[in-house]
N, CA, C and O atoms as a printed pandas DataFrame, in Angstrom:
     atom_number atom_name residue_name chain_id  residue_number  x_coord  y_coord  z_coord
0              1         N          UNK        A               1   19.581  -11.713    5.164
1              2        CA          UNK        A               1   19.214  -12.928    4.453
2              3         C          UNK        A               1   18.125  -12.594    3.442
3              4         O          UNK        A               1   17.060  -12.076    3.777
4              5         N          UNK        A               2   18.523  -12.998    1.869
5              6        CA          UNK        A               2   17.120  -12.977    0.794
6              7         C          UNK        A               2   16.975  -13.909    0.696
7              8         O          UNK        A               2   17.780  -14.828    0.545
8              9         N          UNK        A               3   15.388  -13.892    0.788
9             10        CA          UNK        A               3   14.512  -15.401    0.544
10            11         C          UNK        A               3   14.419  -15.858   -0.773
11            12         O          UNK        A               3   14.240  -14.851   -1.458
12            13         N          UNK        A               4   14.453  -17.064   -1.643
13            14        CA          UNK        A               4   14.022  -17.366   -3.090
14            15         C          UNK        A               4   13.046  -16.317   -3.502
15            16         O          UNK        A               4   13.123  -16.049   -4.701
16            17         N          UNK        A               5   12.236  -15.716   -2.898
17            18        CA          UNK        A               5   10.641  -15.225   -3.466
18            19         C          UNK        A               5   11.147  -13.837   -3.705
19            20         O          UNK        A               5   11.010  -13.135   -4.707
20            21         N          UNK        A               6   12.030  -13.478   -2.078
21            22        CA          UNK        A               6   12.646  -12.065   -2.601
22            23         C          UNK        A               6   13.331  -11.572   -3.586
23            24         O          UNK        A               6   13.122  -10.475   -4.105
24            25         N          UNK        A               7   14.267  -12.437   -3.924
25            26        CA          UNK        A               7   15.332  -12.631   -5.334
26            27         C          UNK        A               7   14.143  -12.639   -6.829
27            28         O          UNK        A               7   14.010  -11.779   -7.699
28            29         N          UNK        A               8   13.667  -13.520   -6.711
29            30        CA          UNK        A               8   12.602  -13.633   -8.101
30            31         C          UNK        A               8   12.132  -12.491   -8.182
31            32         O          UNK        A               8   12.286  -11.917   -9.260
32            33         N          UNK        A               9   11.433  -11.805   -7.120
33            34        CA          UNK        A               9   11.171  -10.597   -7.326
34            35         C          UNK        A               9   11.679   -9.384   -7.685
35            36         O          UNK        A               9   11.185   -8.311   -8.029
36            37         N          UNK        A              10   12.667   -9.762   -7.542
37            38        CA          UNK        A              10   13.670   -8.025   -7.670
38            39         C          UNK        A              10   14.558   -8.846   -8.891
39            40         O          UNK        A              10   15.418   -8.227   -9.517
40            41         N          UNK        A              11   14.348   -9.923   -9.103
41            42        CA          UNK        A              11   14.855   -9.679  -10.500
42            43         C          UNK        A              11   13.829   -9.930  -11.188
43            44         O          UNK        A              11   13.996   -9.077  -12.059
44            45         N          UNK        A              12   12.793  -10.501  -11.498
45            46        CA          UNK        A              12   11.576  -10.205  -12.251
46            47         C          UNK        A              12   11.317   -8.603  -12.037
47            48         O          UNK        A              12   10.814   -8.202  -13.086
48            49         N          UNK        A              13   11.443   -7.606  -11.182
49            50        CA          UNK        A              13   10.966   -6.075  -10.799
50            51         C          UNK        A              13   12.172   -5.486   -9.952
51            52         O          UNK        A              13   12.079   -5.362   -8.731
52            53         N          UNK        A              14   13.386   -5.108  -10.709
53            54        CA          UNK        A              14   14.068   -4.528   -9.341
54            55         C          UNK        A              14   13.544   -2.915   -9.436
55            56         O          UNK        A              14   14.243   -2.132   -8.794
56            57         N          UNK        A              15   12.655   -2.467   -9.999
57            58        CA          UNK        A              15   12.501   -0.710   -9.914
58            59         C          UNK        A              15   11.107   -0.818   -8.511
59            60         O          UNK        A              15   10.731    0.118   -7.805
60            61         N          UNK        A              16   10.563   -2.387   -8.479
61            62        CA          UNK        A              16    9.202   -2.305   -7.450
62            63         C          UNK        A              16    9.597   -1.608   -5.857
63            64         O          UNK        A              16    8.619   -1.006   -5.415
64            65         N          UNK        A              17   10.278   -1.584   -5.332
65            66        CA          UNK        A              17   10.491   -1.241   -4.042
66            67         C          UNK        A              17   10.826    0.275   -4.527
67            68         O          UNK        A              17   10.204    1.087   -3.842
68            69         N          UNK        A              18   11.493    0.763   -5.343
69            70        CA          UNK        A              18   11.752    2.498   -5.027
70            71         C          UNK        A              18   10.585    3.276   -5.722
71            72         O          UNK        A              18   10.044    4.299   -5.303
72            73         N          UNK        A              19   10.273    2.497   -7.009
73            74        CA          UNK        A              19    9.347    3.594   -7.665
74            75         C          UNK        A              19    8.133    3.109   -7.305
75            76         O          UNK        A              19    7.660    3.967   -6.560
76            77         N          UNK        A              20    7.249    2.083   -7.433
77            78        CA          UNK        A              20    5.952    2.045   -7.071
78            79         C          UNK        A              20    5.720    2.015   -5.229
79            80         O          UNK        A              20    4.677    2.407   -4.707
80            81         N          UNK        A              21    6.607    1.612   -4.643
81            82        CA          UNK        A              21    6.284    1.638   -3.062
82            83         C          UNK        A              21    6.420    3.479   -2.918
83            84         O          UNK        A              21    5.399    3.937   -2.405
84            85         N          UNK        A              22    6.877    3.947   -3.072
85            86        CA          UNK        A              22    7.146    5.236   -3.014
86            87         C          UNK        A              22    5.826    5.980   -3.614
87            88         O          UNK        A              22    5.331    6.891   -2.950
88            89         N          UNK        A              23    5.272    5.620   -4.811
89            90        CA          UNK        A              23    4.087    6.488   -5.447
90            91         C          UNK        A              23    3.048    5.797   -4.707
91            92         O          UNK        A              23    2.109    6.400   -5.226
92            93         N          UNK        A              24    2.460    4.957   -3.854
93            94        CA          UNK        A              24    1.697    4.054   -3.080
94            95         C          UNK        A              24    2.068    5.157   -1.846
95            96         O          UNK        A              24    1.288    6.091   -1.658
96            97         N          UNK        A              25    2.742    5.081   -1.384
97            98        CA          UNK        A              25    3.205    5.689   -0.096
98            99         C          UNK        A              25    2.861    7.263   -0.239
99           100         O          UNK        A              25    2.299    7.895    0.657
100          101         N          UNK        A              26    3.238    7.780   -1.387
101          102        CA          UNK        A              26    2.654    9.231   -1.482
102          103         C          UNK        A              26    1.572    9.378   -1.711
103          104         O          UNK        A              26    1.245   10.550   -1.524
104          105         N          UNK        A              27    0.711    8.698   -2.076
105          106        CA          UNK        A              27   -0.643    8.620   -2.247
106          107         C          UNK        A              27   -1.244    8.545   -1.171
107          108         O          UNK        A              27   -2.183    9.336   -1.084
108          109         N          UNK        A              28   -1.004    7.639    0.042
109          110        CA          UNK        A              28   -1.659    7.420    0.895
110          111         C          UNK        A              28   -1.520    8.846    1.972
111          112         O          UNK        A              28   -2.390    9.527    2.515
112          113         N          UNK        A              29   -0.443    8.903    1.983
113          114        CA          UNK        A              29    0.158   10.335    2.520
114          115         C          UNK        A              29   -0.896   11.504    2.447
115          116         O          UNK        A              29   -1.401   12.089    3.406
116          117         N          UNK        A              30   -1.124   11.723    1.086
117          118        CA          UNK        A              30   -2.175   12.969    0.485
118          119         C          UNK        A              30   -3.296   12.275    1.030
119          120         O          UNK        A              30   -4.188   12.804    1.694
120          121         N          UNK        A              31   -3.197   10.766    0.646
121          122        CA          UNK        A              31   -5.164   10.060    1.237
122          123         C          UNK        A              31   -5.241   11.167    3.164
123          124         O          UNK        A              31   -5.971   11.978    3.733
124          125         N          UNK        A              32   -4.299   10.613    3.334
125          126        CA          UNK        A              32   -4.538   10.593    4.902
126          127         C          UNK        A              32   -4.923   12.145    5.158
127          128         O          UNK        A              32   -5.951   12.544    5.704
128          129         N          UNK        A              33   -3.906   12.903    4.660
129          130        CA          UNK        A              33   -3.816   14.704    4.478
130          131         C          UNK        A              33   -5.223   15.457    4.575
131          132         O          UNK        A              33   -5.408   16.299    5.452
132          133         N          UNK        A              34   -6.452   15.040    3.410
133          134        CA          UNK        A              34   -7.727   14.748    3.793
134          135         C          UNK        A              34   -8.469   13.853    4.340
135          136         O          UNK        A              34   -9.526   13.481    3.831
136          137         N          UNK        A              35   -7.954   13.358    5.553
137          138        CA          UNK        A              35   -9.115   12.970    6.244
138          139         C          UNK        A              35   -9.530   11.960    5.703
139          140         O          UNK        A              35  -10.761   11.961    5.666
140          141         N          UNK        A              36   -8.944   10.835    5.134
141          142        CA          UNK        A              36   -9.530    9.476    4.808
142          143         C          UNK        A              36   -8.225    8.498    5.159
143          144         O          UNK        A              36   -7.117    8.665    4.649
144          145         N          UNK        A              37   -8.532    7.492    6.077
145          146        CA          UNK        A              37   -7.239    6.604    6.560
146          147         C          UNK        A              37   -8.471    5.437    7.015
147          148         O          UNK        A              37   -9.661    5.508    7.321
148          149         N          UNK        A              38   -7.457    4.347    6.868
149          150        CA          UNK        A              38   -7.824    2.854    7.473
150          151         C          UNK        A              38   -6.954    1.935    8.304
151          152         O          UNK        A              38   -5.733    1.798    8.240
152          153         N          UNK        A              39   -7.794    1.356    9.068
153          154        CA          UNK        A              39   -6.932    0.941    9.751
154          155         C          UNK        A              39   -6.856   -0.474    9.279
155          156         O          UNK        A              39   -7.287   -0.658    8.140
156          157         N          UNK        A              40   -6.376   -1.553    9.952
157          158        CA          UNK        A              40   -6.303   -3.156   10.183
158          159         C          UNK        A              40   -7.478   -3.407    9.889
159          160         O          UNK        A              40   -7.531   -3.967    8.794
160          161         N          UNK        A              41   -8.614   -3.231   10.428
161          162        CA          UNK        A              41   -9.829   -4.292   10.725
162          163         C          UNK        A              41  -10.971   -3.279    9.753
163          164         O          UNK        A              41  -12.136   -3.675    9.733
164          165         N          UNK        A              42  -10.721   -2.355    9.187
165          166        CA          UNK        A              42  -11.614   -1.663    8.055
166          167         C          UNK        A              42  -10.868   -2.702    6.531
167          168         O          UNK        A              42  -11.545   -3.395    5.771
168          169         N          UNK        A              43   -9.076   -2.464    6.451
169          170        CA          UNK        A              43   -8.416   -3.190    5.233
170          171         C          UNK        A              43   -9.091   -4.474    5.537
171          172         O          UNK        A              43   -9.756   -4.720    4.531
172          173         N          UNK        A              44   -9.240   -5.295    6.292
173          174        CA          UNK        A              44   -9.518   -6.802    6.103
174          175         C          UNK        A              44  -11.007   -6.394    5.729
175          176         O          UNK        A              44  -11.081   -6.529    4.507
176          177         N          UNK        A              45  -11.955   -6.053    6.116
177          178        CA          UNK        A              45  -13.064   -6.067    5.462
178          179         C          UNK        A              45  -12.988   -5.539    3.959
179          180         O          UNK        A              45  -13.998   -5.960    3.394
180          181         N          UNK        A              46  -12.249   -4.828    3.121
181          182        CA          UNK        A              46  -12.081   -4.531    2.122
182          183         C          UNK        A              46  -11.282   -5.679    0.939
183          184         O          UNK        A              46  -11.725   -6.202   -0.083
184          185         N          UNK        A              47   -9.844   -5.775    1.660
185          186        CA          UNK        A              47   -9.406   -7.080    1.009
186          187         C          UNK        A              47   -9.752   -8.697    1.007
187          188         O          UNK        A              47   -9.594   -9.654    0.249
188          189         N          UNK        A              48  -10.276   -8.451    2.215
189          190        CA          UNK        A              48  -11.108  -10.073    2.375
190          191         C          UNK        A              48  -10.033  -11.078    3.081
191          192         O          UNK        A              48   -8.975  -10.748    3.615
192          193         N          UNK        A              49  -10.587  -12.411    2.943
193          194        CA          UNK        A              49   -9.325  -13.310    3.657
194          195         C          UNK        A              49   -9.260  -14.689    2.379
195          196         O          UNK        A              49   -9.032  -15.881    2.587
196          197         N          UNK        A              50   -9.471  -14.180    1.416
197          198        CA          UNK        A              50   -9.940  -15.607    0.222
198          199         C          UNK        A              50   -8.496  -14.788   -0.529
199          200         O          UNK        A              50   -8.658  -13.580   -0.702
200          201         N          UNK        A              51   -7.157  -15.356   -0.961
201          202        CA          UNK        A              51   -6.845  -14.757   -2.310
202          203         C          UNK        A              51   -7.403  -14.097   -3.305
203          204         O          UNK        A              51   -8.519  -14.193   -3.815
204          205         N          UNK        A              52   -6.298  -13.263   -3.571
205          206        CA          UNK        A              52   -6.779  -12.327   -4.777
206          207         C          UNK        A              52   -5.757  -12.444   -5.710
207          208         O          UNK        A              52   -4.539  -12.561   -5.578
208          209         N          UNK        A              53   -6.641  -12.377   -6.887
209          210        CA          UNK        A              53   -6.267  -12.322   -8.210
210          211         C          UNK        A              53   -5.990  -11.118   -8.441
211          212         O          UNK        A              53   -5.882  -10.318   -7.511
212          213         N          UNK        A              54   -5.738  -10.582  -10.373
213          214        CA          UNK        A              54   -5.398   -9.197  -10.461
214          215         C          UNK        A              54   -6.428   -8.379  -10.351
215          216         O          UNK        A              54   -6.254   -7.251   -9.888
216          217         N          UNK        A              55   -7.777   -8.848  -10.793
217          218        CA          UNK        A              55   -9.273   -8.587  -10.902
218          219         C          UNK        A              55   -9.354   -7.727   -9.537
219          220         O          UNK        A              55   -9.374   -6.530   -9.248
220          221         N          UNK        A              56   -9.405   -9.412   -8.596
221          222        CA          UNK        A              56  -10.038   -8.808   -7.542
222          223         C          UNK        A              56   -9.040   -7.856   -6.506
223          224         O          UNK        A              56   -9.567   -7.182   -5.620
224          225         N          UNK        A              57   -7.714   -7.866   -6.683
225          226        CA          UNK        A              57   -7.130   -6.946   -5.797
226          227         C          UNK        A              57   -7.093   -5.510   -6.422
227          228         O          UNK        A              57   -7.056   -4.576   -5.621
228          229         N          UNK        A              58   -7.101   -5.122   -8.274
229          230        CA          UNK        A              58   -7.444   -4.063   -8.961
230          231         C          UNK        A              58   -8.768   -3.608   -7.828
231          232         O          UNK        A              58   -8.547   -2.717   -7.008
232          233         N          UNK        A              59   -9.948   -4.210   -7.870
233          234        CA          UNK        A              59  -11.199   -4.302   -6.790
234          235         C          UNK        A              59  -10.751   -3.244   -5.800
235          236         O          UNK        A              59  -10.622   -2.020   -5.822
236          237         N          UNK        A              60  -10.553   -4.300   -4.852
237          238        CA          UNK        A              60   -9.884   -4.061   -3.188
238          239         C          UNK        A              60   -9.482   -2.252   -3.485
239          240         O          UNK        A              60   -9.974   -1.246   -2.974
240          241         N          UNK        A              61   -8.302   -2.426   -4.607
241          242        CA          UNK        A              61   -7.362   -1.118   -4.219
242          243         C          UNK        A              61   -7.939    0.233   -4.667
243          244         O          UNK        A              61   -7.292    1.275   -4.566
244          245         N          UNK        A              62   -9.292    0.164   -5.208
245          246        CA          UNK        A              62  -10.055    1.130   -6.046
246          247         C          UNK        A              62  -10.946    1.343   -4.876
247          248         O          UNK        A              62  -11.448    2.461   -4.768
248          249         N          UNK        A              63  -11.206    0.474   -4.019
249          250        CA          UNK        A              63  -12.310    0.875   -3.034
250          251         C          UNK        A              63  -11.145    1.775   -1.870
251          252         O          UNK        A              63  -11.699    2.482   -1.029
252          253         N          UNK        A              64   -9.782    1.729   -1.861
253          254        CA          UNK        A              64   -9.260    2.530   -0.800
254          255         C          UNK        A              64   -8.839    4.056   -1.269
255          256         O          UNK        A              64   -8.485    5.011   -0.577
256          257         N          UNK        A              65   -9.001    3.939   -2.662
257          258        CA          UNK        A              65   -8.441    5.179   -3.465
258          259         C          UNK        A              65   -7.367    4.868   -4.256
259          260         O          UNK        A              65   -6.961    5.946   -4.692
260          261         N          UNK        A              66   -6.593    3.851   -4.735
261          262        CA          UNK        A              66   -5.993    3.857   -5.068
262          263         C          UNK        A              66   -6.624    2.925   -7.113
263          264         O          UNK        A              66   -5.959    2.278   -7.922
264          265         N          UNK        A              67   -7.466    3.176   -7.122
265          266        CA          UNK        A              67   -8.002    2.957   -8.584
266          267         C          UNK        A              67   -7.374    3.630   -9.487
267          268         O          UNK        A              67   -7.809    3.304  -10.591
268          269         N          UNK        A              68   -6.362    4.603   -9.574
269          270        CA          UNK        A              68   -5.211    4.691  -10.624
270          271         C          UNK        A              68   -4.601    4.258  -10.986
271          272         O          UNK        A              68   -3.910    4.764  -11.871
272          273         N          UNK        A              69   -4.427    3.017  -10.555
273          274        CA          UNK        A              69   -3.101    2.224  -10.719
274          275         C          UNK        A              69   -3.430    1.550  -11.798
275          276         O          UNK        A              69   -4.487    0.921  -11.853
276          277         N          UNK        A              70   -2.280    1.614  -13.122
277          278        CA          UNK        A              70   -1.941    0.716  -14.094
278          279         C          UNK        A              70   -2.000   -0.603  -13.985
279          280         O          UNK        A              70   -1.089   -1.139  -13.353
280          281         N          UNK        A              71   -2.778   -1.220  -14.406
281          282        CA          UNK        A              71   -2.236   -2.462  -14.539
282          283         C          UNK        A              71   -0.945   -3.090  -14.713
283          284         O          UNK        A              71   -1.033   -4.310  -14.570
284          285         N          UNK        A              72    0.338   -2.641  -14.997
285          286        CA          UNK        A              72    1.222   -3.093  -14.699
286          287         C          UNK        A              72    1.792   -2.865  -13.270
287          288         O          UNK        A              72    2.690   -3.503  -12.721
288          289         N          UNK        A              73    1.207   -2.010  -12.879
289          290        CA          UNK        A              73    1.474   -1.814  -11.402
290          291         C          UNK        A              73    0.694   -2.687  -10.342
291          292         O          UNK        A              73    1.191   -2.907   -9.237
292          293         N          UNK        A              74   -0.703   -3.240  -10.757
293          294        CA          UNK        A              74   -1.087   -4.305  -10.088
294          295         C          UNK        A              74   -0.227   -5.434  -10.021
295          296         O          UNK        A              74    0.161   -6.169   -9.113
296          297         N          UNK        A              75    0.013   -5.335  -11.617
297          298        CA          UNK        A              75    1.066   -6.820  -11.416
298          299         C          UNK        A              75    2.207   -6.836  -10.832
299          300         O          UNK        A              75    2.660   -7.884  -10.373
300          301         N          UNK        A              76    2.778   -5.810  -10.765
301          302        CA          UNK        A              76    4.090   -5.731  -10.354
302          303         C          UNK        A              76    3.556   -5.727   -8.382
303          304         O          UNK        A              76    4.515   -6.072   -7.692
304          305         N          UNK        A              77    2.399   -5.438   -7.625
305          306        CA          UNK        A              77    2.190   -5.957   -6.215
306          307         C          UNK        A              77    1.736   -7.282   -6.746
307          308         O          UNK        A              77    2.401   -8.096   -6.105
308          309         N          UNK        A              78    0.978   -7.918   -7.554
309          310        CA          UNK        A              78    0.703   -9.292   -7.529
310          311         C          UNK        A              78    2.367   -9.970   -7.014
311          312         O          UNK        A              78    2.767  -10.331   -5.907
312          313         N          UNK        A              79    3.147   -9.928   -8.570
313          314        CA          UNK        A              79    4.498  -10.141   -8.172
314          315         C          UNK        A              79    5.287  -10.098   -6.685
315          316         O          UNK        A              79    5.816  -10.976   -6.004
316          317         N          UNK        A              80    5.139   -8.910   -6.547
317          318        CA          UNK        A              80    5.822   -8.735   -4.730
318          319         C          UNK        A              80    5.371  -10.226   -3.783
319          320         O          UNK        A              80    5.938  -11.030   -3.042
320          321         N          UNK        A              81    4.242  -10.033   -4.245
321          322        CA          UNK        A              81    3.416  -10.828   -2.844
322          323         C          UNK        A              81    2.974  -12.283   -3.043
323          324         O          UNK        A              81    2.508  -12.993   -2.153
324          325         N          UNK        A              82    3.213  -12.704   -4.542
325          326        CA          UNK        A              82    3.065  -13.794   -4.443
326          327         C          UNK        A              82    3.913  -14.911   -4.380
327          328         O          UNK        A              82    4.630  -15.342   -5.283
328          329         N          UNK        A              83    3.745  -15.432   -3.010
329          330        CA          UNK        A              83    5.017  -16.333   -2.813
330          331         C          UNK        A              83    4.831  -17.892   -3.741
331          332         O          UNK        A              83    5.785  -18.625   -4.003
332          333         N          UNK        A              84    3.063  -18.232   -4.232
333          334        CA          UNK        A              84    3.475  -19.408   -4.688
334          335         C          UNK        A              84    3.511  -19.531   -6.119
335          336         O          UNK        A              84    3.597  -20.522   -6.845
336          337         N          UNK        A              85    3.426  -18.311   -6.358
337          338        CA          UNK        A              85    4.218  -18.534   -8.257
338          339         C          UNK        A              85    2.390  -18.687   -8.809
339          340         O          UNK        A              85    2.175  -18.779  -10.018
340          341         N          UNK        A              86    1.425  -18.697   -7.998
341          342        CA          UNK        A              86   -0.137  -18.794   -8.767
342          343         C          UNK        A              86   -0.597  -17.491   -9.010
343          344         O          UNK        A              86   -1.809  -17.582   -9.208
344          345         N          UNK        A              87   -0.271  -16.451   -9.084
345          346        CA          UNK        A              87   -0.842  -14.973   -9.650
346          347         C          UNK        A              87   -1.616  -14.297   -8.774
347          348         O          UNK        A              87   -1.948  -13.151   -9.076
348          349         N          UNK        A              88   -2.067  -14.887   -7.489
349          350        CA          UNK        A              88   -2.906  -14.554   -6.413
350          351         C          UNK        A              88   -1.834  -14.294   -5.348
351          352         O          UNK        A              88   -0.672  -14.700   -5.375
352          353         N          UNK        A              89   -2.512  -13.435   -4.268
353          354        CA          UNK        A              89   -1.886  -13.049   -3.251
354          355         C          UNK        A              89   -2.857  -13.416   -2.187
355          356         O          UNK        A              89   -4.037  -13.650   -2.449
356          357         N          UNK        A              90   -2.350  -13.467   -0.955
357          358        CA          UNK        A              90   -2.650  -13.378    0.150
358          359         C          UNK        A              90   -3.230  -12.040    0.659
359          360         O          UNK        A              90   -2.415  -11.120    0.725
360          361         N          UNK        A              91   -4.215  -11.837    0.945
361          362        CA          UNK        A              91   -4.116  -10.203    1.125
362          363         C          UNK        A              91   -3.718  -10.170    2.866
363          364         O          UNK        A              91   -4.383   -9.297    3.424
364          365         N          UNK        A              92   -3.375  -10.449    3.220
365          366        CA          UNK        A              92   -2.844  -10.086    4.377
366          367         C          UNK        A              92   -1.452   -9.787    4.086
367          368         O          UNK        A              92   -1.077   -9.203    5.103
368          369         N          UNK        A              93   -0.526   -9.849    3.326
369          370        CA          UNK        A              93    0.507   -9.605    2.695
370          371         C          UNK        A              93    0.393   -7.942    2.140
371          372         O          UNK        A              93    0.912   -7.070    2.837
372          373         N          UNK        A              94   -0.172   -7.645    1.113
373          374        CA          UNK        A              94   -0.515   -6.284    0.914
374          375         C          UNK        A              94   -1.001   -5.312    1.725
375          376         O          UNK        A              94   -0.671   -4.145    1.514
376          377         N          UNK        A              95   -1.879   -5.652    2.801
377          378        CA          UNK        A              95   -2.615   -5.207    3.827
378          379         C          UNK        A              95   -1.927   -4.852    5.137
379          380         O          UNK        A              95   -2.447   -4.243    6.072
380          381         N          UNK        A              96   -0.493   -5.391    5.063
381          382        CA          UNK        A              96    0.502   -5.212    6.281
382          383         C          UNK        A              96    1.331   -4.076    5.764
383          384         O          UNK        A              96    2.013   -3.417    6.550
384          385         N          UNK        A              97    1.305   -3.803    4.426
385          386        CA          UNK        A              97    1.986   -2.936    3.685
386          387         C          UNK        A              97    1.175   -1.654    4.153
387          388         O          UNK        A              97    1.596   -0.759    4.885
388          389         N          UNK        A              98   -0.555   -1.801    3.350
389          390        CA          UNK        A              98   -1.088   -0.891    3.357
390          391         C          UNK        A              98   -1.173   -0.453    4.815
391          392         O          UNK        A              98   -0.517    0.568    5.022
392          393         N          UNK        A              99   -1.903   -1.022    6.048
393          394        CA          UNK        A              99   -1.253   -0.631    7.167
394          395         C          UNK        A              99   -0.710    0.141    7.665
395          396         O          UNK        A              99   -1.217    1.115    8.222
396          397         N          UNK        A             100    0.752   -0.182    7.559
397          398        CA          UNK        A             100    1.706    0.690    7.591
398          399         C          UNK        A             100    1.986    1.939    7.285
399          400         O          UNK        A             100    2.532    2.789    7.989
400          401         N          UNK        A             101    1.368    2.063    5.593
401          402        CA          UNK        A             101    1.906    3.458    5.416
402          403         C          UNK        A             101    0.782    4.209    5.816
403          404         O          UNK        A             101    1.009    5.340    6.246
404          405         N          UNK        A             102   -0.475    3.783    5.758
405          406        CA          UNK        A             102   -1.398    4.612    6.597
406          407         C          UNK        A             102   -1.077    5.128    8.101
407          408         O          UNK        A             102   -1.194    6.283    8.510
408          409         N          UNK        A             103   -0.789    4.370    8.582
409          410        CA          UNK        A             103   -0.230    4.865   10.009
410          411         C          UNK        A             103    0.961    5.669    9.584
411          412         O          UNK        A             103    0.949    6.877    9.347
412          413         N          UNK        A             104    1.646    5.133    9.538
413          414        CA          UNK        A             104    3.300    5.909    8.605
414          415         C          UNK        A             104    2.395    7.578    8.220
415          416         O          UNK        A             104    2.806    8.635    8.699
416          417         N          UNK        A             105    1.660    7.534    7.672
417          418        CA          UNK        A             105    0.894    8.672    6.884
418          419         C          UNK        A             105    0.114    9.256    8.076
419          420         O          UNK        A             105   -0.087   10.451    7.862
420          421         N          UNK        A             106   -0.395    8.856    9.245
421          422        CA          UNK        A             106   -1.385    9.715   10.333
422          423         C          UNK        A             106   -0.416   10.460   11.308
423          424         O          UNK        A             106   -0.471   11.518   11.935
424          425         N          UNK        A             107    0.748    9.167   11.125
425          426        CA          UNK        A             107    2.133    9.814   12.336
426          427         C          UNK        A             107    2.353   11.766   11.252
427          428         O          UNK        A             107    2.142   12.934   11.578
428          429         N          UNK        A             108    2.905   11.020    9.859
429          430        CA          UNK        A             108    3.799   12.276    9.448
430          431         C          UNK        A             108    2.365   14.013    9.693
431          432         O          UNK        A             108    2.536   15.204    9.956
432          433         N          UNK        A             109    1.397   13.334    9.471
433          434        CA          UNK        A             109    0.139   14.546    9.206
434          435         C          UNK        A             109    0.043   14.918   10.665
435          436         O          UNK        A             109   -0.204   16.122   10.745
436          437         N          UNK        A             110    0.140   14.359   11.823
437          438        CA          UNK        A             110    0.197   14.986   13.548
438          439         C          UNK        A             110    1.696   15.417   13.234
439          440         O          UNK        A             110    2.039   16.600   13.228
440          441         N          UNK        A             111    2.273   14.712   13.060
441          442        CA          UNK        A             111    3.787   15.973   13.246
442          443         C          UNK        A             111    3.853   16.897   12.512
443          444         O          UNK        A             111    4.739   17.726   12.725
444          445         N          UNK        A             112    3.014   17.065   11.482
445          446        CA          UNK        A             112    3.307   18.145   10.381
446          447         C          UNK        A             112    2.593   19.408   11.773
447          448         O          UNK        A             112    3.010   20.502   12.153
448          449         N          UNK        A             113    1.491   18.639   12.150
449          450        CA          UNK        A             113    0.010   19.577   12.835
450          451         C          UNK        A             113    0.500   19.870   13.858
451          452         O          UNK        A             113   -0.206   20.730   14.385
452          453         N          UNK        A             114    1.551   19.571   14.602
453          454        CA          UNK        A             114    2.162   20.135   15.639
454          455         C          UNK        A             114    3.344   20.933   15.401
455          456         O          UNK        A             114    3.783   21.526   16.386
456          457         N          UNK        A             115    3.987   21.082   14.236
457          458        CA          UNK        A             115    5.157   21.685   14.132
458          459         C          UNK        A             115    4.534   22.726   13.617
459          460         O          UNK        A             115    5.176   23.746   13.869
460          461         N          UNK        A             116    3.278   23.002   12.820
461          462        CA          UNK        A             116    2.836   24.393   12.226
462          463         C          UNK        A             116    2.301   25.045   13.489
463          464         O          UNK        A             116    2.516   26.231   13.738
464          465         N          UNK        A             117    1.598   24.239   14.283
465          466        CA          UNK        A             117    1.251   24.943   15.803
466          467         C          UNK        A             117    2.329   25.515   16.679
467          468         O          UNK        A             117    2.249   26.582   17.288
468          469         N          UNK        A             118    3.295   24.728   16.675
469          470        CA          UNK        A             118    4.451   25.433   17.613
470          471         C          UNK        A             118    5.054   26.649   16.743
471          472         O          UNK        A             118    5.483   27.500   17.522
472          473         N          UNK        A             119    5.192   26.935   15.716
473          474        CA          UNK        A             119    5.580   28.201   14.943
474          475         C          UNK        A             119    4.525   29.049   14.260
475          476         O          UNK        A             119    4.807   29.808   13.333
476          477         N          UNK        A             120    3.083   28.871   14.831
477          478        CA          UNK        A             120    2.091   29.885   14.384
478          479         C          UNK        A             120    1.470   29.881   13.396
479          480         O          UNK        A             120    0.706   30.831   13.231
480          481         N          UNK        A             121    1.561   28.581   12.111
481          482        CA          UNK        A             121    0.755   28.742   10.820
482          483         C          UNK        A             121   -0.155   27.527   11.392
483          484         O          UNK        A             121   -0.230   26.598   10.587
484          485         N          UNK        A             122   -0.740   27.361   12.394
485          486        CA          UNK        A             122   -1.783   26.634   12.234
486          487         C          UNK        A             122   -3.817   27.651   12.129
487          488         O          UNK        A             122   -4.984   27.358   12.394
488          489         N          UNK        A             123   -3.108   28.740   11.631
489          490        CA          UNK        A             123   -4.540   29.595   11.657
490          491         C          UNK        A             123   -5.322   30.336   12.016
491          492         O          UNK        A             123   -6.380   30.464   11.400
């Protein structure tokens, strides 16, 4: 089942789910690689619980490392996440994302750290 919000979105952005979730996701990947990850209750102190605009989620995503991002790439997560058509998001919406691939990103860096240990390049 696609929701109205999902449809608007992927046709206002159908490249948002392969190319920017993917360069977000590799980023965090390398974040995690050195030793910098967050969890749930560090992201809510960062994103807050008030909506965000492009301003303030540009903000938010510069304090996790991710301050490269184009402005059209803010807009294009504004877009994703905003279900009421006002330019603001929920950050608990982005934050279930970010979440994820952080964990997603601590899982792949222990399996990497155990598979170089079981075949001898861990040093």
């Amino acid at each position: 089942k696609i929701t109205l919000n999902e449809f608007i979105v992927f046709v206002n952005d159908p490249e948002y789910k392969t190319q920017l979730e993917r360069k977000l996701r590799k980023f965090i990947i390398s974040f995690v690689v050195l030793g910098e990850s967050y969890d749930e209750t560090s992201l809510v102190k960062i994103f807050g619980r008030e909506k965000l605009d492009r301003h303030s989620l540009k903000q938010a995503l510069k304090k996790i490392g991710l301050g490269n991002l184009t402005r059209n790439e803010i807009v294009r997560i504004i877009t994703r996440y905003d279900v009421s058509g006002e330019g603001k998001v929920v950050p608990q919406d982005p934050m279930k994302f970010f979440s994820r691939a952080f964990k997603l990103g601590r899982q792949a860096v222990t399996i990497t750290s155990r598979m170089d240990k079981n075949i001898g390049l861990d040093g």
